[in-house]
XYZ file of C-alpha atoms in Angstrom:
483
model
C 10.476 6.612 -10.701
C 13.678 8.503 -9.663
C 13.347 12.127 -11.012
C 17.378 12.601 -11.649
C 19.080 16.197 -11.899
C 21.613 17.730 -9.188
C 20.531 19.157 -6.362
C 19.892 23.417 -6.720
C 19.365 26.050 -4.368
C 17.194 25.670 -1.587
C 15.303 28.682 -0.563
C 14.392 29.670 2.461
C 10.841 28.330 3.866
C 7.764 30.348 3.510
C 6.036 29.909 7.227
C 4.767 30.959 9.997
C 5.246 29.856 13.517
C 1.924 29.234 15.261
C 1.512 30.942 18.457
C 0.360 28.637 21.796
C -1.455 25.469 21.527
C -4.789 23.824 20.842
C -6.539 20.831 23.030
C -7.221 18.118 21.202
C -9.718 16.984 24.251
C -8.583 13.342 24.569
C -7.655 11.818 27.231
C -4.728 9.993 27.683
C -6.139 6.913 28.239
C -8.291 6.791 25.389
C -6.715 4.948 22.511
C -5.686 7.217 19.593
C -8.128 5.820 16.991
C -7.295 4.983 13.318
C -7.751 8.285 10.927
C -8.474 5.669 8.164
C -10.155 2.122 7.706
C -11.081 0.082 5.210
C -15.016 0.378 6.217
C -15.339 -3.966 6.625
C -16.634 -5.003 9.534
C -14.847 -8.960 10.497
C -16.803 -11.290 9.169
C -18.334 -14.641 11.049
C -16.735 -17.770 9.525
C -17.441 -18.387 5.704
C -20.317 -20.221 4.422
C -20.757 -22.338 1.518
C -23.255 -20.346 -0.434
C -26.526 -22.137 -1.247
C -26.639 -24.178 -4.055
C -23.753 -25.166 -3.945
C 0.146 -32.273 -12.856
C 2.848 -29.501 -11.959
C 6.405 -30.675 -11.186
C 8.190 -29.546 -7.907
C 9.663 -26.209 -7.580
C 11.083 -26.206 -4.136
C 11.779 -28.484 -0.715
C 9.070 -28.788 1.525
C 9.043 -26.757 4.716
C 7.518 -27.097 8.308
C 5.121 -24.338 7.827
C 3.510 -23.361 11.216
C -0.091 -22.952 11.798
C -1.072 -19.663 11.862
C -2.189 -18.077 14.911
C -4.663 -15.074 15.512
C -3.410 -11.367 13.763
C -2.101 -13.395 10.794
C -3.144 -13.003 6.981
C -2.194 -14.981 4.153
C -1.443 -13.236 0.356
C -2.751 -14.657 -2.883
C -2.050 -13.730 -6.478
C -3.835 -13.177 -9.135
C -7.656 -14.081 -8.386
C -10.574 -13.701 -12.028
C -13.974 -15.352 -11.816
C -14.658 -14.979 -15.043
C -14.139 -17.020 -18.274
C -14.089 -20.452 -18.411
C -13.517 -20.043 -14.120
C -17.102 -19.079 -13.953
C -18.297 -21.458 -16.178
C -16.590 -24.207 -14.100
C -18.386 -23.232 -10.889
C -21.532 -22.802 -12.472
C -21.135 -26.601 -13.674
C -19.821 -27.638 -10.715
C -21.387 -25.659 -7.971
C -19.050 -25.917 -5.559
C -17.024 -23.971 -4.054
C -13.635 -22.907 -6.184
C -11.599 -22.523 -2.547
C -13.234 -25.612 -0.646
C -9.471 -27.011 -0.362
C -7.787 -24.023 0.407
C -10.205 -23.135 3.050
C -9.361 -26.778 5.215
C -6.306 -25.899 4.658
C -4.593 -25.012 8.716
C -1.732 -23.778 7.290
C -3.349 -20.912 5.874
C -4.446 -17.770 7.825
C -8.245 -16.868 8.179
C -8.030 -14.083 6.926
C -7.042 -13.790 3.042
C -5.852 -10.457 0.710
C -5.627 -11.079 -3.121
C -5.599 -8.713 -6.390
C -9.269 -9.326 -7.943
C -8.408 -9.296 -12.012
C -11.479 -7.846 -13.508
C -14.804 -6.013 -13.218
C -18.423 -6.437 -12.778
C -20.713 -6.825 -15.817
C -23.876 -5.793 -13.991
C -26.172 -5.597 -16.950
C -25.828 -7.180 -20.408
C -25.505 -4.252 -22.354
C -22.379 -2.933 -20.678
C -19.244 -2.427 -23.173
C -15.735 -3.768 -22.890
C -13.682 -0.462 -23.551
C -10.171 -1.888 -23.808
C -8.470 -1.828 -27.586
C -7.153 -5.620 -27.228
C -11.375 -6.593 -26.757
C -9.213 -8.867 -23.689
C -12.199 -8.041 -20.646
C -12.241 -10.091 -18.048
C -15.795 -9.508 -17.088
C -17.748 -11.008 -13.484
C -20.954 -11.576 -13.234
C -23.237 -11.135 -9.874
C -23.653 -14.506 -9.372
C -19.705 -14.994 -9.087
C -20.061 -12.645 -5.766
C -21.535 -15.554 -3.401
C -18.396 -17.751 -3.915
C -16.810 -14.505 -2.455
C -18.957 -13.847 0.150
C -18.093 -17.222 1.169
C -14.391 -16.800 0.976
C -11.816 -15.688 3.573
C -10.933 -12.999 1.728
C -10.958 -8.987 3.380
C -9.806 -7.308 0.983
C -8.796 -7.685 -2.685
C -6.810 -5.252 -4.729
C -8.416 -2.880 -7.724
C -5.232 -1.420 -8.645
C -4.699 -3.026 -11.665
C -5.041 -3.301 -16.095
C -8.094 -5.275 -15.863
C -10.088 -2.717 -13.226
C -11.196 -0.433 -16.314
C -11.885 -2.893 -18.411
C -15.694 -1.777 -18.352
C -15.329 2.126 -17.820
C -15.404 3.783 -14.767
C -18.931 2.487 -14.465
C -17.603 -0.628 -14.182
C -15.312 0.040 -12.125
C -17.646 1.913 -9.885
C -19.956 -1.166 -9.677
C -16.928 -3.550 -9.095
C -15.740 -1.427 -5.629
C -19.965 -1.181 -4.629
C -20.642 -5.174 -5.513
C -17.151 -5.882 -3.430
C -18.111 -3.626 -0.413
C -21.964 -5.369 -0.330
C -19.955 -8.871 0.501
C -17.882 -7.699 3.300
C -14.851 -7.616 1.346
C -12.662 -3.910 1.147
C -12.181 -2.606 -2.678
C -8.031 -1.568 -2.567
C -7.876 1.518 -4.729
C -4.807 3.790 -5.661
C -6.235 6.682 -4.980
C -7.725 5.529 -1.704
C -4.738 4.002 0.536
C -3.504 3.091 2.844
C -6.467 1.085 4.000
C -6.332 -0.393 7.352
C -7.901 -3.490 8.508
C -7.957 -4.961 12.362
C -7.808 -8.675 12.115
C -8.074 -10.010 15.732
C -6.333 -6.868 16.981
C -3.689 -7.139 15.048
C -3.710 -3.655 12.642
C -2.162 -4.450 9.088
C -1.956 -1.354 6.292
C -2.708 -2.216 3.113
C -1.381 0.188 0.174
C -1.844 -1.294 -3.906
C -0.848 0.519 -7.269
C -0.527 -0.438 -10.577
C 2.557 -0.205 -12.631
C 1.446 -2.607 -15.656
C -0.281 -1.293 -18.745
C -0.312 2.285 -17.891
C 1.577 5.089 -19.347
C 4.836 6.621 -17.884
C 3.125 9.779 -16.511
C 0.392 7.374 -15.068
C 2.763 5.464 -13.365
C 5.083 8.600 -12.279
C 1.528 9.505 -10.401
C 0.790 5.997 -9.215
C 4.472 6.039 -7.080
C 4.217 9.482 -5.993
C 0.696 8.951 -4.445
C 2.257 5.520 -3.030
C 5.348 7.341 -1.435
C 2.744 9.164 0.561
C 0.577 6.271 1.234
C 3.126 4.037 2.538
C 4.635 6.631 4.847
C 1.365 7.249 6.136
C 1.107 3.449 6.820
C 4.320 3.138 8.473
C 3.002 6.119 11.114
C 0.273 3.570 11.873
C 1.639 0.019 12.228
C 4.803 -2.017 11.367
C 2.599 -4.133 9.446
C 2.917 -2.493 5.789
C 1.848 -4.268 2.574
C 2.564 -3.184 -0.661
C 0.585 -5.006 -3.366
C 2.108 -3.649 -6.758
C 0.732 -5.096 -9.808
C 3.750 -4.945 -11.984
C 6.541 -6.549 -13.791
C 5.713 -8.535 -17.201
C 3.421 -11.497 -18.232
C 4.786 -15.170 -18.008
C 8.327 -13.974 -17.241
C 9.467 -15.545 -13.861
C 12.702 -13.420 -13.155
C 11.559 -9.629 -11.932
C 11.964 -6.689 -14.263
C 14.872 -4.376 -13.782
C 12.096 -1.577 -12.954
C 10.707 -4.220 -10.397
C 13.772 -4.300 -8.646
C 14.042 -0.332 -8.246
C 10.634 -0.105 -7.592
C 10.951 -2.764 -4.770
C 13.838 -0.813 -3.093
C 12.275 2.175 -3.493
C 8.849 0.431 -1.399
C 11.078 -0.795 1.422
C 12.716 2.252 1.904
C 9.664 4.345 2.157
C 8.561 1.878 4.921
C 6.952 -1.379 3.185
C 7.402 -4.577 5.610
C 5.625 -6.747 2.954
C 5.495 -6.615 -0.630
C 3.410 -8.762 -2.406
C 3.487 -8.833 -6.087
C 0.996 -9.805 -9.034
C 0.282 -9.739 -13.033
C 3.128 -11.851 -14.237
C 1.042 -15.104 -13.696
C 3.539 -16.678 -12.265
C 6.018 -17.230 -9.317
C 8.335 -14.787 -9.348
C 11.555 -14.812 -6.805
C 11.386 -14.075 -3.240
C 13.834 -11.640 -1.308
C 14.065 -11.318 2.597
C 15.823 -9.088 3.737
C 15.899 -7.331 7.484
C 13.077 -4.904 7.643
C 11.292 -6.224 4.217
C 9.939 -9.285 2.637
C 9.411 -8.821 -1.189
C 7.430 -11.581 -2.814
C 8.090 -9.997 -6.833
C 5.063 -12.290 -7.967
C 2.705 -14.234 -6.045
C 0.904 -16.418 -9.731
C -2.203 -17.686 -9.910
C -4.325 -18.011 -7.586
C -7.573 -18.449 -9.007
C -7.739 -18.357 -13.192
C -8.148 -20.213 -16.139
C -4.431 -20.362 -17.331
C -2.670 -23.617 -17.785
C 0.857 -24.808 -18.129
C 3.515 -25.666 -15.474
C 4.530 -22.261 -14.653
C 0.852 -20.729 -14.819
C -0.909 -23.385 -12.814
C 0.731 -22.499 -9.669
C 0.567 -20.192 -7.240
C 1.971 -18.583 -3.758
C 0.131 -18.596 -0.644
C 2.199 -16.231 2.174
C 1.135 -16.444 5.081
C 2.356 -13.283 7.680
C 1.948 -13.245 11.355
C 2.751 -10.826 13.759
C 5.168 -11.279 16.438
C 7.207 -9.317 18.988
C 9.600 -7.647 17.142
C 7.948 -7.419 13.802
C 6.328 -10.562 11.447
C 6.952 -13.768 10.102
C 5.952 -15.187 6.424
C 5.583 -17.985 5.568
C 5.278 -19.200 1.539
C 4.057 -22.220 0.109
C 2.522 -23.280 -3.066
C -1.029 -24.079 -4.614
C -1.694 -25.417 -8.049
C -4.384 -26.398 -10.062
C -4.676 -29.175 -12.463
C -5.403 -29.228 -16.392
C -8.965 -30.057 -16.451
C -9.842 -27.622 -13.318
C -8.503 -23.983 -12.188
C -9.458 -24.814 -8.912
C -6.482 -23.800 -6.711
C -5.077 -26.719 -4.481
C -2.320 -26.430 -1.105
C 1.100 -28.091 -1.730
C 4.076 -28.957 1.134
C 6.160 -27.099 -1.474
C 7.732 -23.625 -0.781
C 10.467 -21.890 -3.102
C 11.838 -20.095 -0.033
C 12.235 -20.537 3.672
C 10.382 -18.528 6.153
C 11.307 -14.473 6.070
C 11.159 -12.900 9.767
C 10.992 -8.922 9.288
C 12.230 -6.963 12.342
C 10.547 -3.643 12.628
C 9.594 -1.231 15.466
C 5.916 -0.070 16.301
C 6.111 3.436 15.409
C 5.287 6.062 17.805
C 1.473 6.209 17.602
C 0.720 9.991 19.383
C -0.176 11.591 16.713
C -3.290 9.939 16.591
C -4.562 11.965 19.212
C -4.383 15.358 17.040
C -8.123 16.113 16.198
C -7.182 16.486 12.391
C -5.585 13.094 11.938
C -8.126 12.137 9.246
C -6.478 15.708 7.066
C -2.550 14.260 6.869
C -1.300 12.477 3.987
C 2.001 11.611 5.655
C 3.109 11.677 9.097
C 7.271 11.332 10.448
C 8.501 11.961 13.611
C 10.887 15.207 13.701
C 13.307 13.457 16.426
C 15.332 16.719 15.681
C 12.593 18.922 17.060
C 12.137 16.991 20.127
C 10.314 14.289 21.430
C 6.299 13.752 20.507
C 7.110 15.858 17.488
C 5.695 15.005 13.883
C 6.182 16.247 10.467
C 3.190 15.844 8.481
C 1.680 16.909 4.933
C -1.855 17.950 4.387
C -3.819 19.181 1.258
C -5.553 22.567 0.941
C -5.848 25.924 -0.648
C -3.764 28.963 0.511
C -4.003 32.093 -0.911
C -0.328 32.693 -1.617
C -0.431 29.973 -4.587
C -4.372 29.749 -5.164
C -3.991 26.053 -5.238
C -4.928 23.364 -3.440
C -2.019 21.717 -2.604
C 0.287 19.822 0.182
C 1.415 21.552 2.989
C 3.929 20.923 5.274
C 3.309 21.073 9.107
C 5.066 20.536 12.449
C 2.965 19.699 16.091
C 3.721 18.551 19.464
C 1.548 16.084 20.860
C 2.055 17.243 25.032
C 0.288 15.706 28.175
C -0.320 18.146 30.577
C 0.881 17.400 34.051
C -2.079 19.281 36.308
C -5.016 17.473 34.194
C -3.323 14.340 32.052
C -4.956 15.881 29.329
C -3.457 15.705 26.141
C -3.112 18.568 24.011
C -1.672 19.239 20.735
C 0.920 22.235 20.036
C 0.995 23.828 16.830
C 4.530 24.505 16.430
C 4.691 25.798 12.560
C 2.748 25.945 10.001
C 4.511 26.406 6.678
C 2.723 27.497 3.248
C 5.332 25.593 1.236
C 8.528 25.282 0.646
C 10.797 26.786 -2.168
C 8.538 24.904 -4.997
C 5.480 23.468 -5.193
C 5.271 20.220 -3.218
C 5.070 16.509 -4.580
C 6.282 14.587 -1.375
C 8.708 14.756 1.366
C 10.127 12.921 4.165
C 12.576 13.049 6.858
C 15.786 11.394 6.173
C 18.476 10.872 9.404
C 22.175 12.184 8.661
C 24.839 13.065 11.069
C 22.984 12.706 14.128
C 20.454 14.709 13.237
C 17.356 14.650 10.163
C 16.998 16.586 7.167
C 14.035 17.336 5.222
C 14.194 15.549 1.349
C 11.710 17.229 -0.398
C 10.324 16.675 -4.080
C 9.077 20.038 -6.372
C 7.708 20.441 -8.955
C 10.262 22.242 -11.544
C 7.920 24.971 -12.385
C 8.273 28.199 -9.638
C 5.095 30.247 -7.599
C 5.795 32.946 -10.238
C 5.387 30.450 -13.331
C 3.089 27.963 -12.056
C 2.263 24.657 -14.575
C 0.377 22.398 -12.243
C 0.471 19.266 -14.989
C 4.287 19.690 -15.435
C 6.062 16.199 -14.754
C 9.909 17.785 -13.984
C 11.006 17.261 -10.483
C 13.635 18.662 -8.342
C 14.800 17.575 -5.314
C 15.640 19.650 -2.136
C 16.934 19.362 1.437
C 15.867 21.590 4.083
C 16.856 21.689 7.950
C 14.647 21.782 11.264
C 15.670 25.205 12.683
C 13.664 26.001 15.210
C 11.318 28.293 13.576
C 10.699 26.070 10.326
C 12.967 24.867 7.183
C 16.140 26.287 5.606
C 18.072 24.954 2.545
C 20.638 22.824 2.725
C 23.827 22.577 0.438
C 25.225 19.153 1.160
C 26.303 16.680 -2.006
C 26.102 13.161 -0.247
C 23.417 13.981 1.440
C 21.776 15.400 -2.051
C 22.789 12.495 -3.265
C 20.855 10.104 -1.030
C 17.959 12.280 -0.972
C 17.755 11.534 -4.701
C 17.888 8.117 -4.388
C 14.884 8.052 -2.062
């Protein structure tokens, strides 16, 4: 969302510069490691577990055969319903075709629509009675799968409670396959090397102040993504049911995503193929369909399959269809794509700050270009005194190699309370060869706190040395409220 309101008066920072500097103790030629994963170790080729008409949409494209680092994107993927009853009649495996499929990466990411039943007495909690429960026998087929990760962040997660949802993340876990929660992203995952950041929210079925929280934990996420890789996947579950063209809120959110640093967006819960935008530094997929469910009709019978793979100067995706037939929702690869291939240009990002010992803390990482080289701007959570909350604050270090030893050491060059509000998110925006701070409050003040209050301002501070001033600029106000 895009809290509105002119721009007031910045105060001046509360901070304090922090005297001399700190070793982190790593050498330089150590690798800065990875301050979060997603916990899945790669997997050995799947397994078959034991036991075991739609019209054209687009032209056909040359679709090239993925090579290592890449990872293909389904939509939506439910194993319950009359989907689990097919496999149990069947016994074979619902993604045998997809799976021989060369096209397709080895390595798959999806949005998993529903939740565990792990005992029969477990209640379906939603007002509709529409639960899309799974059974445990449903999680071989997925054990089997390529899939790495699949998203939670959506209506049907809940459907059971939070014990259900509980069980759901636990039951996807035991199968080697990472549970994508809101609350929990970005999550990382190495696929031959290649480092791709995964970051999902829901937007569909959820109240406004639910999904005011769901984008203001993603602005975080995503920036703390981009500090990590170029590689940045947003998987939104938004928009609205059966309707193919993108809502106008999908559209805002979308711009909103690729500003904050999204290479990749890769949409779900329409049900069906939704439009396809490349543009230089993002690839938005609005809705990827089916993938694996027990709709029918020409629209929900098909699905995307994007494949992304890395290459020099950013990624490549490739899109092509799948589709089941009437009689089965087995999923099914087609020569048909309703776009041409989208090549993203993006720069690694500058990866020092890895080597501060507290990397696992920040919730957002820049660099402050405007402080000097090695220099980072981050945001970390946790109680101070002066508010008696816990609650971001904003930081600035030096990451500095030391030319007697090669050490690497990390400077502490300010450490700042807050700023003039309480603090929802910032970021570093550039303007007029130089950067300025865009900071969102909270409306309330440090002398009237209300914590649960969902008013915003916006703010724009300066680098000045010794920490942040206010800054009275109307175009640059302007775009700081559009971010």
């Amino acid at each position: 969302m895009r809290p509105g309101g002119r721009l007031l008066a910045a105060l001046a920072a509360v901070a304090t510069v922090a005297a001399g500097a700190r070793s982190a103790g790593v050498e330089p030629r150590e690798a800065p490691q990875q301050p979060r994963s997603a916990g899945v170790e790669p997997r050995e080729a799947p397994q078959q577990p034991r036991g075991a008409g739609v019209e054209p949409r687009g032209a056909p494209q040359q679709q090239r055969q993925p090579g290592p680092g890449c990872v293909t994107f389904f939509g939506d993927v439910m194993l319950g319903r009359d989907v689990a009853r097919e496999v149990r009649r069947r016994k074979a495996d619902p993604w045998a075709a997809l799976k021989a499929v060369p096209q397709l990466a080895r390595t798959w990411v999806g949005n998993f629509e529903g939740a565990l039943v792990a005992s029969p007495g477990v209640t379906c909690v939603r007002h509709d009675g529409l639960c899309l429960g799974v059974t445990p026998d449903m999680l071989d087929w997925l054990r089997a799968s390529p899939f790495r990760a699949l998203s939670l962040a959506n209506n049907h997660a809940g459907d059971f409670g939070a014990a259900g949802r509980v069980a759901t993340r636990a039951a996807l876990a035991s199968v080697g396959i990472a549970p994508l929660d809101a609350d929990t992203g970005p999550t990382l995952l190495d696929v031959d090397g290649t480092g791709w950041a995964l970051v999902a929210l829901n937007l569909a079925g959820n109240s406004a102040a639910e999904r005011q929280r769901a984008l203001e934990r993603a602005r975080l996420q995503i920036g703390l993504a981009r500090a990590q890789t170029p590689r940045v996947v947003v998987l939104p579950h938004w928009g609205r049911e059966g309707k193919p063209l993108p809502a106008p809120e999908q559209e805002n959110w979308g711009a909103l995503f690729g500003a904050w640093g999204a290479t990749v967006i890769a949409g779900s819960h329409a049900h069906v193929i939704q439009p396809v935008r490349c543009e230089a530094e993002t690839a938005t997929y609005f809705g990827l369909g089916n993938d694996l469910f027990d709709e029918v009709g020409p629209s929900r019978g098909v699905g995307l399959a994007v494949t992304c793979c890395p290459r020099e100067a950013g990624l490549r995706c490739d899109a092509a269809e799948t589709e089941r037939t009437s009689t089965s929702a087995y999923p099914a690869f087609t020569d048909r794509s309703p776009a041409p291939p989208c090549a993203v240009d993006v720069a690694a990002p500058d990866r020092s700050w890895l080597f501060h010992p507290d990397r696992a803390t920040f919730l957002f990482v820049q660099p402050l270009t405007a402080a000097g080289p090695r220099t980072f701007f981050a945001l970390r959570r946790h109680w101070a005194s002066f508010d008696r909350e816990d609650a971001l604050r904003p930081y600035v270090f030096r990451v500095e190699r030391e030319a007697a030893t090669g050490r690497t050491r990390i400077v502490d060059v300010w450490r700042g309370t807050s700023l003039a509000r309480p603090l929802v998110a910032a970021r570093l925006i550039p303007w007029r060869n130089t950067q300025l701070l865009c900071a969102i409050h909270r409306d309330d003040t440090f002398l009237n706190p209300n914590p649960t209050t969902r008013g915003r301002i916006h703010a724009l501070y300066r680098w000045t040395g010794f920490g942040f001033a206010g800054v009275e600029d109307e175009e640059a106000a302007r775009a700081c409220e559009e971010l």
